[in-house]
Amino acid sequence: MMCFRQVTLSLILLLLGQATPSRLQSLGATKLRLVGPGSRPEEGRLEVLHNGQWGTVCDDNFALQEATVACRQLGFESALTWAHSAKYGQGEGPIWLDNVRCVGTESSLDQCSSNGWGISDCSHSEDIGVVCHPQRQRGYVSERVSNALGPQGRRLEEVRLKPILASAKRRNPVTEGAVEVKYEGQWRQVCDQGWTMNNSRVVCGMLGFPSQQPINSHYYRKVWNLKMKDPKSRLNSLTKKNSFWVHRVTCLGTEPHMASCQVQVSPARGKLRPACPGGMHAVVSCVPGPRFRPQKAKPPRRKDSWAQQEPKVRLRSGAQVGEGRIEVLMHHQWGTVCDHRWDLISASVVCRQLGFGSAREALFGAQLGQGLGPIHLSEVRCRGYERTLSDCRALEGSQNGCQHENDAAVRCNVPSMGFQNQVRLAGGRRPEEGVVEVQVEVNGIRRWGAVCSDHWGLTEAMVACRQLGLGFASHAIKDTWYWQGTPGAGEVVLSGVRCSGTELALQQCQRHGPVHCSHGAGRFSAGVSCTDSAPDLVMNAQLVQETAYLEDRPLSQLYCAHEENCLSKSADLMDWPYGYRRLLRFSSQIYNLGRADFRPKTGRHSWIWHQCHMHYHSIEVFTHYDLLTVNGSKVAEGHKASFCLEDTNCPTGLQRRYACANFGEQGVTVGCWDTYRHDIDCQWVDITDVGPGDYIFQVVVNPKFEVAESDFSNNMMQCRCKYDGHRVWLHNCHTGDSYRANAELSLEQEQRLRNNLI
């Protein structure tokens, strides 16, 4: 059986019975794909798209340099070899190219010389195949679903469900209705002849829903018959005009898009088929994922994986809902997935597992940032019906030389909730910033207004930017006097807004009942500045564990640290300079895992000079160091003012951008570390007043959320701490997201996990 691995396909080609391509990449004027019985995406019969039709390439004079050009155009680094005499099977249609001759430096195959399009004396027994090096080019474009081609090359633009029941017409998201496709700017219906639950699954996946459920076909047939009998019915008139552009759809249920199914469509005008004889419009009912269900909604009828248990897969560093770098939980540790053989089918399994629809894009080459820790999986091969990624075949990530620069990511289809139409920005210098204005319903009337900036912070701004579809918030602004809001929307309609950060819209956050704002709209309205990328700081837990020790430091050496409040309050009562303080010291290394540099909130003009240590403070408190009881009560604390945010270490080939010397710029570059050695002042917790016992040692980076990050769940690091009055041991150090996606494990659970790893 022929094995095909690409899901972007023309509906017309499907009518002609053409195969699904393996990889499609358009770097030059032509489009190429690999097709054939091989199981790997980097090899197959070479096919070219020309004049809207796929054809093959003759093997005459074809050699390694031609294969290299083709492989680079397909997104691979180079070619390993080529295969003549239709090794990957004989193709169909025209033989577009013959006697191809390339120098080897061309960016696309159509830049090489040949006999010309369609000029060939070959047969399909001479179809050329290529074998590419599996390593992809840096910056390789994602595999994505493109719009399907309809008759005469016109595009199938969108798919939607049109509600039939009056009670469902104002619901968001729309989960049930007649399937319609947008073609040439008009919505057209799909005939239900041969319609299956597999078809419904594909449509639901495209609309952002993980699964489908049966409909009451008897009821909808009655509604259809009543409307067809009514001569004034719009449905009747549309049917007579042949609104059924799609006559029959046949899907396996694993396709990420209807374009990959077998679809019969109306041919060119003047040759229309009868309009769905004996049938009616196809009706689909979808099951939304947990994040998109109304709070009072009933649980789904079937036991889907996302309804049964906490997912062991998560998305990180994505700017929008349903996108991010893929991380999986294995052996009690989160790790990434290598992009070797990563495709839309496997990506769709991840999306559905998380409660989204099918995958819109499968991203390669760490396009949404590199992870840390292990690479758990590689060569993932899903068939499409698996409930979880762990059900798919895969290799261990360490088996084929994967690096974090190969981390796979995904963009999932998500339901349209209508939230983006209920918020807007006004007065900004660019579209990504301005006064936040929201639409609310008051006494049955919807109106626009401002948001009170009381308690407005970065968490709320993050929700606003996500709702706007603009990614992350870089700043939460309380004083917006320099931005002019929309005339007529100056009244405050939301106040007391407090968000947890997971909401899809500001309207889902907690807020005052009656509006109560300490000031009116205008100068002090809430504002935001949004960005599509953000930094992400994470502590090196292992280094903390390895470097911890006790020091009894004389007071005579602590004047400077005391001046900067790095000691416990009891130090104020001591007879300076006599005596000492007992310090728990350690080294810390903070890594910027994100996709943007970490910069101080304010510019140099706001930095504070500290004469004692001869340095500038760019952030008031950069980290919190705390010693807690097992019950969570604080018994000792410290803090680290960011007197020197800089690139202490960067990987080979990455230039350091930030250095504190000579009043230099401060920050941490993407991929670099800011290291504080154990012998630096304030790199400690003062435990002079702490008795022996078992404790929790905790470090929190960016504790006040002063600087935006793509992920705050990994900003906290905890260790188990044992102190006997003379010595100290730190063990089981881990960041807050090490074991579970949404919550911290109890200490007892952590210890059991630790014992299982030993």
Coordinates of N, CA and C in Angstrom, one line a residue, residues 425 428-434 465 468-475 477 483 527-532:
L425 N -8.2 48.0 21.6 CA -7.2 49.0 22.1 C -7.4 50.3 21.4
G428 N -3.2 54.0 21.0 CA -1.8 53.6 21.0 C -1.0 54.1 19.8
R429 N 0.3 54.1 19.9 CA 1.1 54.5 18.8 C 1.2 53.4 17.7
R430 N 0.9 52.2 18.1 CA 0.9 51.1 17.2 C -0.2 50.2 17.6
P431 N -0.6 49.2 16.8 CA -1.8 48.4 17.0 C -1.6 47.5 18.3
E432 N -0.4 47.3 18.8 CA -0.2 46.4 19.9 C -0.3 47.1 21.3
E433 N -0.6 48.4 21.3 CA -0.7 49.1 22.6 C -1.9 50.0 22.6
G434 N -2.3 50.4 23.8 CA -3.3 51.4 23.9 C -4.2 51.2 25.2
C465 N -4.1 40.8 26.4 CA -3.4 40.6 25.2 C -3.7 39.3 24.5
L468 N -7.0 39.7 22.8 CA -6.9 40.5 21.6 C -6.2 39.7 20.5
G469 N -5.6 38.5 20.8 CA -4.8 37.8 19.8 C -3.5 38.3 19.6
L470 N -2.9 39.1 20.5 CA -1.7 39.8 20.4 C -0.5 39.2 21.2
G471 N -0.7 38.0 21.8 CA 0.3 37.4 22.4 C 0.5 37.7 23.9
F472 N 1.7 38.1 24.3 CA 2.0 38.4 25.7 C 1.9 39.9 26.0
A473 N 1.7 40.2 27.3 CA 1.8 41.6 27.7 C 3.2 41.9 28.1
S474 N 3.8 43.0 27.5 CA 5.1 43.4 27.9 C 5.0 44.5 29.1
H475 N 3.9 45.2 29.1 CA 3.7 46.2 30.2 C 2.2 46.3 30.5
I477 N -0.2 49.0 32.1 CA -0.1 50.5 32.2 C -1.3 51.0 33.0
W483 N -2.6 58.6 25.9 CA -3.4 57.9 24.9 C -4.8 58.4 25.0
G527 N -4.3 50.2 30.6 CA -3.7 50.1 29.3 C -2.7 48.9 29.2
V528 N -2.4 48.5 28.0 CA -1.4 47.4 27.8 C -0.5 47.7 26.6
S529 N 0.6 47.1 26.7 CA 1.5 47.0 25.5 C 1.8 45.5 25.3
C530 N 1.5 45.0 24.1 CA 1.5 43.5 23.9 C 2.7 43.2 23.0
T531 N 3.1 42.0 23.0 CA 4.3 41.5 22.2 C 4.0 40.0 21.8
D532 N 4.6 39.6 20.7 CA 4.4 38.2 20.3 C 5.5 37.2 20.9

